[in-house]
PDB file of C-alpha atoms in Angstrom:
ATOM      1  CA  MET A   1     101.001 151.279 104.663  1.00  0.00           C
ATOM      2  CA  PHE A   2      97.628 149.220 104.567  1.00  0.00           C
ATOM      3  CA  GLU A   3      94.762 149.867 106.918  1.00  0.00           C
ATOM      4  CA  LEU A   4      91.449 147.456 106.532  1.00  0.00           C
ATOM      5  CA  ASP A   5      87.932 148.044 108.037  1.00  0.00           C
ATOM      6  CA  ILE A   6      87.391 144.439 109.256  1.00  0.00           C
ATOM      7  CA  ARG A   7      83.354 145.693 110.220  1.00  0.00           C
ATOM      8  CA  SER A   8      83.514 146.189 106.244  1.00  0.00           C
ATOM      9  CA  ARG A   9      81.020 144.423 104.242  1.00  0.00           C
ATOM     10  CA  LYS A  10      83.761 143.695 101.862  1.00  0.00           C
ATOM     11  CA  PRO A  11      85.578 140.589 102.159  1.00  0.00           C
ATOM     12  CA  ILE A  12      89.235 141.404 103.822  1.00  0.00           C
ATOM     13  CA  TYR A  13      90.845 140.069 100.642  1.00  0.00           C
ATOM     14  CA  GLU A  14      89.225 142.605  98.559  1.00  0.00           C
ATOM     15  CA  GLN A  15      89.700 145.422 100.139  1.00  0.00           C
ATOM     16  CA  LEU A  16      93.178 144.373 100.353  1.00  0.00           C
ATOM     17  CA  MET A  17      93.151 144.327  96.488  1.00  0.00           C
ATOM     18  CA  ASP A  18      92.192 146.891  95.827  1.00  0.00           C
ATOM     19  CA  LYS A  19      94.628 149.067  98.481  1.00  0.00           C
ATOM     20  CA  ILE A  20      97.734 147.583  96.827  1.00  0.00           C
ATOM     21  CA  LYS A  21      96.035 148.644  93.270  1.00  0.00           C
ATOM     22  CA  GLU A  22      95.485 152.116  94.547  1.00  0.00           C
ATOM     23  CA  LEU A  23      98.988 152.366  95.300  1.00  0.00           C
ATOM     24  CA  ILE A  24      99.877 150.758  91.893  1.00  0.00           C
ATOM     25  CA  VAL A  25      98.209 153.582  90.391  1.00  0.00           C
ATOM     26  CA  TYR A  26      99.288 156.341  91.869  1.00  0.00           C
ATOM     27  CA  GLY A  27     102.421 155.120  91.939  1.00  0.00           C
ATOM     28  CA  VAL A  28     103.059 155.054  95.251  1.00  0.00           C
ATOM     29  CA  LEU A  29     104.464 151.182  94.895  1.00  0.00           C
ATOM     30  CA  LYS A  30     106.883 150.973  91.300  1.00  0.00           C
ATOM     31  CA  PRO A  31     107.149 148.811  88.462  1.00  0.00           C
ATOM     32  CA  ASP A  32     109.121 145.420  89.970  1.00  0.00           C
ATOM     33  CA  GLU A  33     109.107 146.891  93.404  1.00  0.00           C
ATOM     34  CA  GLN A  34     108.422 143.654  95.885  1.00  0.00           C
ATOM     35  CA  LEU A  35     105.387 143.262  97.739  1.00  0.00           C
ATOM     36  CA  PRO A  36     105.350 142.504 101.852  1.00  0.00           C
ATOM     37  CA  SER A  37     105.700 138.235 101.753  1.00  0.00           C
ATOM     38  CA  VAL A  38     102.378 136.632 102.473  1.00  0.00           C
ATOM     39  CA  ARG A  39     103.714 135.704 105.791  1.00  0.00           C
ATOM     40  CA  ALA A  40     105.408 139.133 107.147  1.00  0.00           C
ATOM     41  CA  LEU A  41     101.837 141.020 105.969  1.00  0.00           C
ATOM     42  CA  SER A  42      99.653 138.393 107.704  1.00  0.00           C
ATOM     43  CA  ALA A  43     101.550 139.036 110.575  1.00  0.00           C
ATOM     44  CA  GLN A  44     101.304 142.711 110.212  1.00  0.00           C
ATOM     45  CA  LEU A  45      97.595 142.852 109.847  1.00  0.00           C
ATOM     46  CA  THR A  46      96.628 139.819 111.671  1.00  0.00           C
ATOM     47  CA  VAL A  47      95.158 138.200 108.835  1.00  0.00           C
ATOM     48  CA  ASN A  48      95.189 134.715 108.394  1.00  0.00           C
ATOM     49  CA  PRO A  49      98.207 134.445 105.671  1.00  0.00           C
ATOM     50  CA  ASN A  50      95.627 132.476 103.197  1.00  0.00           C
ATOM     51  CA  THR A  51      93.790 135.692 102.609  1.00  0.00           C
ATOM     52  CA  ILE A  52      96.734 137.155 101.741  1.00  0.00           C
ATOM     53  CA  GLN A  53      97.638 134.845  99.004  1.00  0.00           C
ATOM     54  CA  LYS A  54      93.720 134.730  97.600  1.00  0.00           C
ATOM     55  CA  ALA A  55      94.507 138.802  97.530  1.00  0.00           C
ATOM     56  CA  TYR A  56      97.756 138.329  95.622  1.00  0.00           C
ATOM     57  CA  ARG A  57      97.033 135.659  93.864  1.00  0.00           C
ATOM     58  CA  GLU A  58      93.917 137.568  92.062  1.00  0.00           C
ATOM     59  CA  LEU A  59      96.440 140.676  91.638  1.00  0.00           C
ATOM     60  CA  GLU A  60      98.423 138.124  89.903  1.00  0.00           C
ATOM     61  CA  ARG A  61      95.898 137.286  88.032  1.00  0.00           C
ATOM     62  CA  ASP A  62      94.862 139.988  86.883  1.00  0.00           C
ATOM     63  CA  GLY A  63      98.109 141.708  85.661  1.00  0.00           C
ATOM     64  CA  TYR A  64      99.330 143.998  88.284  1.00  0.00           C
ATOM     65  CA  ILE A  65     101.675 142.371  90.007  1.00  0.00           C
ATOM     66  CA  TYR A  66     104.144 138.863  89.016  1.00  0.00           C
ATOM     67  CA  SER A  67     105.702 136.220  91.857  1.00  0.00           C
ATOM     68  CA  GLN A  68     108.674 134.739  91.100  1.00  0.00           C
ATOM     69  CA  PRO A  69     109.325 131.166  92.872  1.00  0.00           C
ATOM     70  CA  GLY A  70     111.706 131.936  95.836  1.00  0.00           C
ATOM     71  CA  LYS A  71     111.777 135.757  96.214  1.00  0.00           C
ATOM     72  CA  GLY A  72     108.156 136.870  96.162  1.00  0.00           C
ATOM     73  CA  SER A  73     105.677 138.851  94.686  1.00  0.00           C
ATOM     74  CA  PHE A  74     106.135 142.260  92.358  1.00  0.00           C
ATOM     75  CA  VAL A  75     104.297 145.331  90.658  1.00  0.00           C
ATOM     76  CA  SER A  76     103.866 144.451  87.214  1.00  0.00           C
ATOM     77  CA  PRO A  77     106.134 147.034  84.431  1.00  0.00           C
ATOM     78  CA  ALA A  78     103.526 149.699  83.272  1.00  0.00           C
ATOM     79  CA  GLU A  79     103.450 147.833  79.916  1.00  0.00           C
ATOM     80  CA  GLN A  80     102.540 144.545  81.633  1.00  0.00           C
ATOM     81  CA  GLN A  81      99.186 146.168  83.381  1.00  0.00           C
ATOM     82  CA  PRO A  82      95.922 145.479  82.756  1.00  0.00           C
ATOM     83  CA  GLN A  83      94.549 146.906  79.338  1.00  0.00           C
ATOM     84  CA  ASP A  84      91.654 146.077  77.100  1.00  0.00           C
ATOM     85  CA  ILE A  85      89.076 144.581  79.627  1.00  0.00           C
ATOM     86  CA  GLN A  86      90.237 146.298  82.733  1.00  0.00           C
ATOM     87  CA  ARG A  87      89.488 149.253  80.790  1.00  0.00           C
ATOM     88  CA  GLU A  88      85.654 148.153  79.761  1.00  0.00           C
ATOM     89  CA  ALA A  89      85.160 146.705  83.191  1.00  0.00           C
ATOM     90  CA  MET A  90      86.271 150.789  84.934  1.00  0.00           C
ATOM     91  CA  ARG A  91      84.059 152.217  82.097  1.00  0.00           C
ATOM     92  CA  GLU A  92      81.408 150.409  83.464  1.00  0.00           C
ATOM     93  CA  GLN A  93      81.882 150.922  86.909  1.00  0.00           C
ATOM     94  CA  LEU A  94      82.310 154.105  86.829  1.00  0.00           C
ATOM     95  CA  LEU A  95      78.977 154.642  84.506  1.00  0.00           C
ATOM     96  CA  LYS A  96      77.363 153.259  87.469  1.00  0.00           C
ATOM     97  CA  LEU A  97      79.248 155.795  89.753  1.00  0.00           C
ATOM     98  CA  PHE A  98      78.406 158.593  87.614  1.00  0.00           C
ATOM     99  CA  ALA A  99      74.604 158.030  87.692  1.00  0.00           C
ATOM    100  CA  GLU A 100      74.359 157.511  91.176  1.00  0.00           C
ATOM    101  CA  ALA A 101      76.472 160.621  91.960  1.00  0.00           C
ATOM    102  CA  ILE A 102      74.088 162.642  89.635  1.00  0.00           C
ATOM    103  CA  TYR A 103      70.830 161.114  91.924  1.00  0.00           C
ATOM    104  CA  LEU A 104      73.445 162.165  95.120  1.00  0.00           C
ATOM    105  CA  GLY A 105      72.783 165.395  93.503  1.00  0.00           C
ATOM    106  CA  PHE A 106      76.783 165.894  92.160  1.00  0.00           C
ATOM    107  CA  THR A 107      76.813 168.590  89.531  1.00  0.00           C
ATOM    108  CA  GLN A 108      78.971 168.486  86.555  1.00  0.00           C
ATOM    109  CA  SER A 109      81.485 170.755  88.246  1.00  0.00           C
ATOM    110  CA  ASP A 110      81.555 168.745  90.986  1.00  0.00           C
ATOM    111  CA  MET A 111      82.545 166.060  88.954  1.00  0.00           C
ATOM    112  CA  GLU A 112      84.687 167.555  87.021  1.00  0.00           C
ATOM    113  CA  LYS A 113      87.019 168.487  90.364  1.00  0.00           C
ATOM    114  CA  LEU A 114      87.414 165.188  91.046  1.00  0.00           C
ATOM    115  CA  TYR A 115      88.509 164.300  87.767  1.00  0.00           C
ATOM    116  CA  ARG A 116      91.067 167.060  88.170  1.00  0.00           C
ATOM    117  CA  GLN A 117      91.810 165.380  91.871  1.00  0.00           C
ATOM    118  CA  ALA A 118      92.638 162.221  90.301  1.00  0.00           C
ATOM    119  CA  MET A 119      95.044 163.855  87.021  1.00  0.00           C
ATOM    120  CA  GLU A 120      97.159 165.483  90.176  1.00  0.00           C
ATOM    121  CA  GLY A 121      97.557 162.229  92.208  1.00  0.00           C
ATOM    122  CA  LYS A 122      95.201 163.534  94.593  1.00  0.00           C
ATOM    123  CA  GLY A 123      92.414 160.887  95.119  1.00  0.00           C
ATOM    124  CA  GLY A 124      93.192 160.061  98.293  1.00  0.00           C
ATOM    125  CA  VAL A 125      95.647 158.046  99.012  1.00  0.00           C
ATOM    126  CA  GLN A 126      98.002 158.574 101.868  1.00  0.00           C
ATOM    127  CA  ASP A 127     101.278 157.580 102.102  1.00  0.00           C
ATOM    128  CA  ASP A 128     101.899 155.804 105.157  1.00  0.00           C
TER     129      ASP A 128
END
């Protein structure tokens, strides 16, 4: 389910966070679904448990997941997931990405196609 690029300059915990967010956004991980335990995911990915714990802690801080002591971490219900602050941050990121895409030669039509793909749930998430 999770693939990380150890050669990437992006920290592993951020890669893991991005992947989990992506799986939540595209509905692969459902509200109240339990995430793998820190120990299990650490063994599966051969990553230090502290790295997994850091990713989970940040996701919880951002409202994507919640934890129950002794039971584990779970996907937050949709109504509790991040809204205003994250929407504004996403807006700023999108503006930067659009500017870069325009610079690289993407047309409005190209970007509209990408938007439609995202709306159809084909944003590149593969269900392993």
